[in-house]
């Protein structure tokens, strides 16, 4: 969800104003996903690298997350949204961790939209943790080395049980993966859009879906 800072700078506003507007775009995007019958939506809200931003901005972002968890969960629950979080949540304050756990438990019976928010997430850290967990299972004797194939390994990732993304959308003209779902996005289609995240809305969501619908997906196989 790139471009919050640039959106604010263009208006001579502090970066937090861009992040606040970005939170509104999150709401619009969730609504658009529901309208378009998209069943799985993952939002990259905070990367492991984002902790390196100035302390004041990190505080603003975690404050926004706290506010979101307190004020939006009832609406998610009412709209049939199931919330999950991937990433190293232990780096957040204990009250945020508790609110995240409550939000996940309180929406766990929903299935209209599976909303995953990547928070303090980095794909390399995720893959490393999965490798460590697989090695520990081998050491404990619960997993044989020969059993460790792609499907079994995927079960050690934080996205275990979730489908791989079909489409990855990146806003604000950036054309990088930036440590996002490196394993899971192996065969994803990519759509890069110039729109800054705070301006993102239903029309952009629809345009990305239309673009995706035109792609011919071969998953490495030869065309028929
Ligand atoms: C990237 O834009 C955006 C972020 C680091 C934060 C994303 C957070 C939100 C959209 C709001 C909150 C979301 C939830 C789920 C509560 P940037 O700051 O890197 O902007 P720039 O690329 O223009 O500098």
PDB file of C-alpha atoms and ligand atoms in Angstrom:
ATOM      1  CA  UNK A   1       0.000   0.000   0.000  1.00  0.00           C
ATOM      2  CA  UNK A   2       2.555   2.533  -1.201  1.00  0.00           C
ATOM      3  CA  UNK A   3       2.312   6.249  -1.585  1.00  0.00           C
ATOM      4  CA  UNK A   4       0.860   7.527   1.690  1.00  0.00           C
ATOM      5  CA  UNK A   5       3.887   9.738   2.321  1.00  0.00           C
ATOM      6  CA  UNK A   6       3.883  11.203  -1.199  1.00  0.00           C
ATOM      7  CA  UNK A   7       0.129  11.811  -1.022  1.00  0.00           C
ATOM      8  CA  UNK A   8       0.641  13.830   2.175  1.00  0.00           C
ATOM      9  CA  UNK A   9       3.732  15.664   0.891  1.00  0.00           C
ATOM     10  CA  UNK A  10       1.844  16.798  -2.225  1.00  0.00           C
ATOM     11  CA  UNK A  11      -0.654  18.484   0.104  1.00  0.00           C
ATOM     12  CA  UNK A  12       1.961  19.884   2.514  1.00  0.00           C
ATOM     13  CA  UNK A  13       0.535  17.618   5.206  1.00  0.00           C
ATOM     14  CA  UNK A  14       2.399  15.445   7.743  1.00  0.00           C
ATOM     15  CA  UNK A  15       2.945  11.799   6.731  1.00  0.00           C
ATOM     16  CA  UNK A  16       0.386  10.620   9.297  1.00  0.00           C
ATOM     17  CA  UNK A  17      -2.317  12.405   7.269  1.00  0.00           C
ATOM     18  CA  UNK A  18      -1.382  10.160   4.339  1.00  0.00           C
ATOM     19  CA  UNK A  19      -1.509   7.052   6.528  1.00  0.00           C
ATOM     20  CA  UNK A  20      -4.939   8.103   7.863  1.00  0.00           C
ATOM     21  CA  UNK A  21      -6.214   8.526   4.325  1.00  0.00           C
ATOM     22  CA  UNK A  22      -4.569   5.168   3.560  1.00  0.00           C
ATOM     23  CA  UNK A  23      -6.704   3.585   6.288  1.00  0.00           C
ATOM     24  CA  UNK A  24      -9.792   4.932   4.465  1.00  0.00           C
ATOM     25  CA  UNK A  25      -8.523   3.315   1.270  1.00  0.00           C
ATOM     26  CA  UNK A  26      -8.238   0.044   3.230  1.00  0.00           C
ATOM     27  CA  UNK A  27     -11.956   0.287   4.030  1.00  0.00           C
ATOM     28  CA  UNK A  28     -12.845   1.001   0.384  1.00  0.00           C
ATOM     29  CA  UNK A  29     -10.693  -1.909  -0.780  1.00  0.00           C
ATOM     30  CA  UNK A  30     -12.334  -4.366   1.613  1.00  0.00           C
ATOM     31  CA  UNK A  31     -15.753  -3.230   0.344  1.00  0.00           C
ATOM     32  CA  UNK A  32     -14.594  -3.580  -3.276  1.00  0.00           C
ATOM     33  CA  UNK A  33     -13.291  -7.088  -2.600  1.00  0.00           C
ATOM     34  CA  UNK A  34     -16.653  -8.091  -1.138  1.00  0.00           C
ATOM     35  CA  UNK A  35     -18.548  -6.489  -4.050  1.00  0.00           C
ATOM     36  CA  UNK A  36     -16.367  -8.399  -6.547  1.00  0.00           C
ATOM     37  CA  UNK A  37     -16.694 -11.724  -4.710  1.00  0.00           C
ATOM     38  CA  UNK A  38     -12.977 -11.872  -4.030  1.00  0.00           C
ATOM     39  CA  UNK A  39     -12.623 -14.365  -1.179  1.00  0.00           C
ATOM     40  CA  UNK A  40      -9.001 -13.744  -0.150  1.00  0.00           C
ATOM     41  CA  UNK A  41      -7.366 -10.351   0.294  1.00  0.00           C
ATOM     42  CA  UNK A  42      -3.961  -9.737   1.838  1.00  0.00           C
ATOM     43  CA  UNK A  43      -2.839  -6.217   2.708  1.00  0.00           C
ATOM     44  CA  UNK A  44       0.825  -5.410   3.315  1.00  0.00           C
ATOM     45  CA  UNK A  45       0.406  -2.827   6.063  1.00  0.00           C
ATOM     46  CA  UNK A  46       3.753  -2.862   7.875  1.00  0.00           C
ATOM     47  CA  UNK A  47       6.977  -4.576   6.850  1.00  0.00           C
ATOM     48  CA  UNK A  48       9.749  -5.835   9.138  1.00  0.00           C
ATOM     49  CA  UNK A  49      11.838  -3.038   7.622  1.00  0.00           C
ATOM     50  CA  UNK A  50       9.258  -0.350   8.525  1.00  0.00           C
ATOM     51  CA  UNK A  51      10.463  -0.520  12.170  1.00  0.00           C
ATOM     52  CA  UNK A  52      13.509   1.416  10.919  1.00  0.00           C
ATOM     53  CA  UNK A  53      11.407   4.505  10.143  1.00  0.00           C
ATOM     54  CA  UNK A  54      11.637   7.467  12.545  1.00  0.00           C
ATOM     55  CA  UNK A  55      10.188   6.590  15.972  1.00  0.00           C
ATOM     56  CA  UNK A  56       7.438   9.219  15.620  1.00  0.00           C
ATOM     57  CA  UNK A  57       6.164   7.669  12.367  1.00  0.00           C
ATOM     58  CA  UNK A  58       6.298   4.147  13.821  1.00  0.00           C
ATOM     59  CA  UNK A  59       4.246   5.449  16.756  1.00  0.00           C
ATOM     60  CA  UNK A  60       1.743   7.054  14.393  1.00  0.00           C
ATOM     61  CA  UNK A  61       1.389   3.814  12.423  1.00  0.00           C
ATOM     62  CA  UNK A  62       0.991   1.602  15.488  1.00  0.00           C
ATOM     63  CA  UNK A  63      -1.479   4.172  16.881  1.00  0.00           C
ATOM     64  CA  UNK A  64      -3.499   3.910  13.686  1.00  0.00           C
ATOM     65  CA  UNK A  65      -3.454   0.125  13.933  1.00  0.00           C
ATOM     66  CA  UNK A  66      -4.621   0.331  17.564  1.00  0.00           C
ATOM     67  CA  UNK A  67      -7.440   2.673  16.538  1.00  0.00           C
ATOM     68  CA  UNK A  68      -8.410   0.396  13.634  1.00  0.00           C
ATOM     69  CA  UNK A  69      -8.541  -2.681  15.857  1.00  0.00           C
ATOM     70  CA  UNK A  70     -10.714  -0.871  18.419  1.00  0.00           C
ATOM     71  CA  UNK A  71     -13.129   0.729  15.955  1.00  0.00           C
ATOM     72  CA  UNK A  72     -13.426  -1.403  12.834  1.00  0.00           C
ATOM     73  CA  UNK A  73     -13.660  -4.970  14.043  1.00  0.00           C
ATOM     74  CA  UNK A  74     -17.406  -4.860  14.730  1.00  0.00           C
ATOM     75  CA  UNK A  75     -17.962  -3.795  11.123  1.00  0.00           C
ATOM     76  CA  UNK A  76     -15.663  -6.517   9.783  1.00  0.00           C
ATOM     77  CA  UNK A  77     -17.569  -9.056  11.865  1.00  0.00           C
ATOM     78  CA  UNK A  78     -20.935  -7.770  10.624  1.00  0.00           C
ATOM     79  CA  UNK A  79     -19.751  -7.935   6.998  1.00  0.00           C
ATOM     80  CA  UNK A  80     -18.644 -11.556   7.173  1.00  0.00           C
ATOM     81  CA  UNK A  81     -14.923 -10.764   7.126  1.00  0.00           C
ATOM     82  CA  UNK A  82     -12.477 -13.113   8.777  1.00  0.00           C
ATOM     83  CA  UNK A  83      -9.320 -11.335   9.938  1.00  0.00           C
ATOM     84  CA  UNK A  84      -5.930 -12.978  10.177  1.00  0.00           C
ATOM     85  CA  UNK A  85      -2.577 -11.425  10.771  1.00  0.00           C
ATOM     86  CA  UNK A  86       0.799 -12.669   9.496  1.00  0.00           C
ATOM     87  CA  UNK A  87       4.164 -11.365  10.634  1.00  0.00           C
ATOM     88  CA  UNK A  88       6.064 -11.003  13.884  1.00  0.00           C
ATOM     89  CA  UNK A  89       3.298  -9.684  16.108  1.00  0.00           C
ATOM     90  CA  UNK A  90       5.472 -10.027  19.223  1.00  0.00           C
ATOM     91  CA  UNK A  91       7.145  -6.733  18.288  1.00  0.00           C
ATOM     92  CA  UNK A  92       3.915  -4.796  18.902  1.00  0.00           C
ATOM     93  CA  UNK A  93       2.803  -3.538  22.325  1.00  0.00           C
ATOM     94  CA  UNK A  94       0.950  -6.166  24.405  1.00  0.00           C
ATOM     95  CA  UNK A  95      -2.422  -4.385  24.092  1.00  0.00           C
ATOM     96  CA  UNK A  96      -2.177  -4.491  20.277  1.00  0.00           C
ATOM     97  CA  UNK A  97      -1.236  -8.178  20.402  1.00  0.00           C
ATOM     98  CA  UNK A  98      -4.268  -8.848  22.608  1.00  0.00           C
ATOM     99  CA  UNK A  99      -6.599  -6.857  20.316  1.00  0.00           C
ATOM    100  CA  UNK A 100      -5.240  -8.733  17.277  1.00  0.00           C
ATOM    101  CA  UNK A 101      -5.861 -12.104  18.950  1.00  0.00           C
ATOM    102  CA  UNK A 102      -9.393 -11.010  19.949  1.00  0.00           C
ATOM    103  CA  UNK A 103     -10.139  -9.742  16.453  1.00  0.00           C
ATOM    104  CA  UNK A 104      -8.955 -13.020  14.917  1.00  0.00           C
ATOM    105  CA  UNK A 105     -10.960 -15.119  17.388  1.00  0.00           C
ATOM    106  CA  UNK A 106     -14.040 -12.883  17.098  1.00  0.00           C
ATOM    107  CA  UNK A 107     -14.166 -13.165  13.304  1.00  0.00           C
ATOM    108  CA  UNK A 108     -13.001 -16.780  12.971  1.00  0.00           C
ATOM    109  CA  UNK A 109     -16.475 -18.073  12.044  1.00  0.00           C
ATOM    110  CA  UNK A 110     -16.709 -15.683   9.040  1.00  0.00           C
ATOM    111  CA  UNK A 111     -15.923 -16.775   5.494  1.00  0.00           C
ATOM    112  CA  UNK A 112     -17.280 -14.177   3.041  1.00  0.00           C
ATOM    113  CA  UNK A 113     -13.891 -12.482   2.811  1.00  0.00           C
ATOM    114  CA  UNK A 114     -10.661 -13.807   4.282  1.00  0.00           C
ATOM    115  CA  UNK A 115      -8.694 -10.667   5.101  1.00  0.00           C
ATOM    116  CA  UNK A 116      -5.045 -11.155   5.989  1.00  0.00           C
ATOM    117  CA  UNK A 117      -3.048  -8.194   7.209  1.00  0.00           C
ATOM    118  CA  UNK A 118       0.736  -8.495   7.001  1.00  0.00           C
ATOM    119  CA  UNK A 119       2.132  -6.696  10.039  1.00  0.00           C
ATOM    120  CA  UNK A 120       5.804  -6.596  10.923  1.00  0.00           C
ATOM    121  CA  UNK A 121       6.022  -9.050   8.044  1.00  0.00           C
ATOM    122  CA  UNK A 122       9.030 -10.006   5.956  1.00  0.00           C
ATOM    123  CA  UNK A 123       9.046 -12.989   3.612  1.00  0.00           C
ATOM    124  CA  UNK A 124      12.685 -13.917   4.183  1.00  0.00           C
ATOM    125  CA  UNK A 125      12.125 -14.006   7.952  1.00  0.00           C
ATOM    126  CA  UNK A 126       8.986 -16.089   7.373  1.00  0.00           C
ATOM    127  CA  UNK A 127      10.829 -18.602   5.164  1.00  0.00           C
ATOM    128  CA  UNK A 128      13.737 -18.771   7.616  1.00  0.00           C
ATOM    129  CA  UNK A 129      11.341 -19.455  10.507  1.00  0.00           C
ATOM    130  CA  UNK A 130       9.649 -22.174   8.431  1.00  0.00           C
ATOM    131  CA  UNK A 131      13.029 -23.793   7.704  1.00  0.00           C
ATOM    132  CA  UNK A 132      13.852 -23.674  11.407  1.00  0.00           C
ATOM    133  CA  UNK A 133      10.497 -25.249  12.327  1.00  0.00           C
ATOM    134  CA  UNK A 134      10.932 -27.986   9.720  1.00  0.00           C
ATOM    135  CA  UNK A 135      14.449 -28.716  11.012  1.00  0.00           C
ATOM    136  CA  UNK A 136      13.119 -28.888  14.580  1.00  0.00           C
ATOM    137  CA  UNK A 137      10.400 -31.340  13.465  1.00  0.00           C
ATOM    138  CA  UNK A 138      13.056 -33.527  11.833  1.00  0.00           C
ATOM    139  CA  UNK A 139      15.175 -33.358  14.980  1.00  0.00           C
ATOM    140  CA  UNK A 140      12.159 -34.253  17.131  1.00  0.00           C
ATOM    141  CA  UNK A 141      11.476 -37.246  14.890  1.00  0.00           C
ATOM    142  CA  UNK A 142       8.006 -36.039  13.809  1.00  0.00           C
ATOM    143  CA  UNK A 143       9.082 -35.351  10.217  1.00  0.00           C
ATOM    144  CA  UNK A 144      11.312 -37.488   7.991  1.00  0.00           C
ATOM    145  CA  UNK A 145      13.681 -35.548   5.714  1.00  0.00           C
ATOM    146  CA  UNK A 146      12.248 -37.377   2.684  1.00  0.00           C
ATOM    147  CA  UNK A 147       8.738 -36.180   3.557  1.00  0.00           C
ATOM    148  CA  UNK A 148       9.745 -32.541   3.283  1.00  0.00           C
ATOM    149  CA  UNK A 149       8.345 -31.489  -0.094  1.00  0.00           C
ATOM    150  CA  UNK A 150       6.901 -28.150  -1.241  1.00  0.00           C
ATOM    151  CA  UNK A 151       3.441 -28.817   0.181  1.00  0.00           C
ATOM    152  CA  UNK A 152       4.795 -29.898   3.558  1.00  0.00           C
ATOM    153  CA  UNK A 153       7.158 -26.916   3.676  1.00  0.00           C
ATOM    154  CA  UNK A 154       4.286 -24.519   2.847  1.00  0.00           C
ATOM    155  CA  UNK A 155       2.549 -25.877   5.941  1.00  0.00           C
ATOM    156  CA  UNK A 156       5.303 -24.336   8.076  1.00  0.00           C
ATOM    157  CA  UNK A 157       4.748 -20.849   6.614  1.00  0.00           C
ATOM    158  CA  UNK A 158       2.498 -18.306   8.307  1.00  0.00           C
ATOM    159  CA  UNK A 159       0.082 -18.692   5.382  1.00  0.00           C
ATOM    160  CA  UNK A 160      -0.424 -22.433   5.996  1.00  0.00           C
ATOM    161  CA  UNK A 161      -3.836 -23.475   4.710  1.00  0.00           C
ATOM    162  CA  UNK A 162      -4.365 -20.293   2.673  1.00  0.00           C
ATOM    163  CA  UNK A 163      -4.336 -20.254  -1.142  1.00  0.00           C
ATOM    164  CA  UNK A 164      -1.401 -18.644  -2.947  1.00  0.00           C
ATOM    165  CA  UNK A 165      -2.160 -15.179  -4.301  1.00  0.00           C
ATOM    166  CA  UNK A 166      -3.367 -15.083  -7.916  1.00  0.00           C
ATOM    167  CA  UNK A 167      -2.792 -11.356  -8.243  1.00  0.00           C
ATOM    168  CA  UNK A 168      -0.408  -8.934  -6.540  1.00  0.00           C
ATOM    169  CA  UNK A 169      -1.233  -5.235  -6.943  1.00  0.00           C
ATOM    170  CA  UNK A 170       1.347  -2.596  -6.090  1.00  0.00           C
ATOM    171  CA  UNK A 171       0.455   1.079  -6.041  1.00  0.00           C
ATOM    172  CA  UNK A 172       2.371   4.347  -6.494  1.00  0.00           C
ATOM    173  CA  UNK A 173       4.445   3.244  -9.483  1.00  0.00           C
ATOM    174  CA  UNK A 174       6.866   1.053  -7.498  1.00  0.00           C
ATOM    175  CA  UNK A 175       7.743  -2.163  -9.325  1.00  0.00           C
ATOM    176  CA  UNK A 176       9.276  -4.358  -6.638  1.00  0.00           C
ATOM    177  CA  UNK A 177       8.132  -7.220  -4.422  1.00  0.00           C
ATOM    178  CA  UNK A 178       9.835  -5.739  -1.334  1.00  0.00           C
ATOM    179  CA  UNK A 179      10.017  -8.963   0.676  1.00  0.00           C
ATOM    180  CA  UNK A 180       6.280  -9.690   0.296  1.00  0.00           C
ATOM    181  CA  UNK A 181       5.054 -13.316   0.041  1.00  0.00           C
ATOM    182  CA  UNK A 182       8.192 -14.423  -1.835  1.00  0.00           C
ATOM    183  CA  UNK A 183       7.297 -18.111  -1.663  1.00  0.00           C
ATOM    184  CA  UNK A 184       3.545 -17.742  -2.138  1.00  0.00           C
ATOM    185  CA  UNK A 185       3.692 -15.323  -5.099  1.00  0.00           C
ATOM    186  CA  UNK A 186       5.772 -17.703  -7.250  1.00  0.00           C
ATOM    187  CA  UNK A 187       3.068 -17.824  -9.949  1.00  0.00           C
ATOM    188  CA  UNK A 188       1.118 -14.665  -9.120  1.00  0.00           C
ATOM    189  CA  UNK A 189       0.262 -12.132 -11.790  1.00  0.00           C
ATOM    190  CA  UNK A 190       1.485  -8.603 -11.058  1.00  0.00           C
ATOM    191  CA  UNK A 191      -0.312  -5.341 -11.689  1.00  0.00           C
ATOM    192  CA  UNK A 192       1.585  -2.123 -11.040  1.00  0.00           C
ATOM    193  CA  UNK A 193      -0.472   1.033 -10.798  1.00  0.00           C
ATOM    194  CA  UNK A 194       0.598   4.658 -10.607  1.00  0.00           C
ATOM    195  CA  UNK A 195      -2.171   5.618  -8.178  1.00  0.00           C
ATOM    196  CA  UNK A 196      -0.998   6.582  -4.679  1.00  0.00           C
ATOM    197  CA  UNK A 197      -2.515   4.276  -2.061  1.00  0.00           C
ATOM    198  CA  UNK A 198      -4.714   6.953  -0.377  1.00  0.00           C
ATOM    199  CA  UNK A 199      -6.409   7.554  -3.761  1.00  0.00           C
ATOM    200  CA  UNK A 200      -7.021   3.836  -4.348  1.00  0.00           C
ATOM    201  CA  UNK A 201     -10.681   2.911  -4.683  1.00  0.00           C
ATOM    202  CA  UNK A 202     -13.230   0.569  -6.214  1.00  0.00           C
ATOM    203  CA  UNK A 203     -12.398   1.716  -9.764  1.00  0.00           C
ATOM    204  CA  UNK A 204      -8.713   0.816  -9.335  1.00  0.00           C
ATOM    205  CA  UNK A 205      -9.623  -2.516  -7.763  1.00  0.00           C
ATOM    206  CA  UNK A 206     -11.915  -3.243 -10.710  1.00  0.00           C
ATOM    207  CA  UNK A 207      -9.253  -2.193 -13.229  1.00  0.00           C
ATOM    208  CA  UNK A 208      -6.703  -4.542 -11.617  1.00  0.00           C
ATOM    209  CA  UNK A 209      -9.206  -7.411 -11.784  1.00  0.00           C
ATOM    210  CA  UNK A 210      -9.933  -6.670 -15.474  1.00  0.00           C
ATOM    211  CA  UNK A 211      -6.222  -6.626 -16.235  1.00  0.00           C
ATOM    212  CA  UNK A 212      -5.815  -9.942 -14.404  1.00  0.00           C
ATOM    213  CA  UNK A 213      -8.720 -11.503 -16.329  1.00  0.00           C
ATOM    214  CA  UNK A 214      -6.840 -10.886 -19.594  1.00  0.00           C
ATOM    215  CA  UNK A 215      -3.701 -12.706 -18.509  1.00  0.00           C
ATOM    216  CA  UNK A 216      -2.971 -16.169 -19.799  1.00  0.00           C
ATOM    217  CA  UNK A 217      -1.695 -18.199 -16.876  1.00  0.00           C
ATOM    218  CA  UNK A 218       0.461 -21.197 -17.653  1.00  0.00           C
ATOM    219  CA  UNK A 219       2.194 -21.934 -14.340  1.00  0.00           C
ATOM    220  CA  UNK A 220       5.354 -22.768 -16.251  1.00  0.00           C
ATOM    221  CA  UNK A 221       3.662 -25.189 -18.647  1.00  0.00           C
ATOM    222  CA  UNK A 222       3.770 -24.841 -22.440  1.00  0.00           C
ATOM    223  CA  UNK A 223       0.735 -23.212 -24.098  1.00  0.00           C
ATOM    224  CA  UNK A 224      -1.735 -25.786 -25.488  1.00  0.00           C
TER     225      UNK A 224
HETATM  226  C1  LIG B   1       3.549   2.876   2.587  1.00  0.00           C
HETATM  227  O1  LIG B   1       3.509   4.215   2.156  1.00  0.00           O
HETATM  228  C2  LIG B   1       2.543   2.646   3.627  1.00  0.00           C
HETATM  229  C3  LIG B   1       2.825   2.213   4.887  1.00  0.00           C
HETATM  230  C4  LIG B   1       4.184   1.935   5.377  1.00  0.00           C
HETATM  231  C5  LIG B   1       1.733   2.046   5.869  1.00  0.00           C
HETATM  232  C6  LIG B   1       0.486   1.395   5.390  1.00  0.00           C
HETATM  233  C7  LIG B   1      -0.582   1.641   6.373  1.00  0.00           C
HETATM  234  C8  LIG B   1      -1.854   1.994   6.067  1.00  0.00           C
HETATM  235  C9  LIG B   1      -2.373   2.058   4.692  1.00  0.00           C
HETATM  236  C10 LIG B   1      -2.821   2.403   7.097  1.00  0.00           C
HETATM  237  C11 LIG B   1      -3.272   1.488   8.123  1.00  0.00           C
HETATM  238  C12 LIG B   1      -3.671   0.121   7.785  1.00  0.00           C
HETATM  239  C13 LIG B   1      -4.286  -0.661   8.681  1.00  0.00           C
HETATM  240  C14 LIG B   1      -4.551  -2.092   8.382  1.00  0.00           C
HETATM  241  C15 LIG B   1      -4.714  -0.121   9.985  1.00  0.00           C
HETATM  242  P1  LIG B   1       4.777   5.118   2.413  1.00  0.00           P
HETATM  243  O2  LIG B   1       4.670   5.699   3.787  1.00  0.00           O
HETATM  244  O3  LIG B   1       6.013   4.316   2.174  1.00  0.00           O
HETATM  245  O4  LIG B   1       4.584   6.258   1.362  1.00  0.00           O
HETATM  246  P2  LIG B   1       5.675   6.768   0.319  1.00  0.00           P
HETATM  247  O5  LIG B   1       6.046   5.579  -0.505  1.00  0.00           O
HETATM  248  O6  LIG B   1       4.929   7.803  -0.457  1.00  0.00           O
HETATM  249  O7  LIG B   1       6.791   7.342   1.135  1.00  0.00           O
END
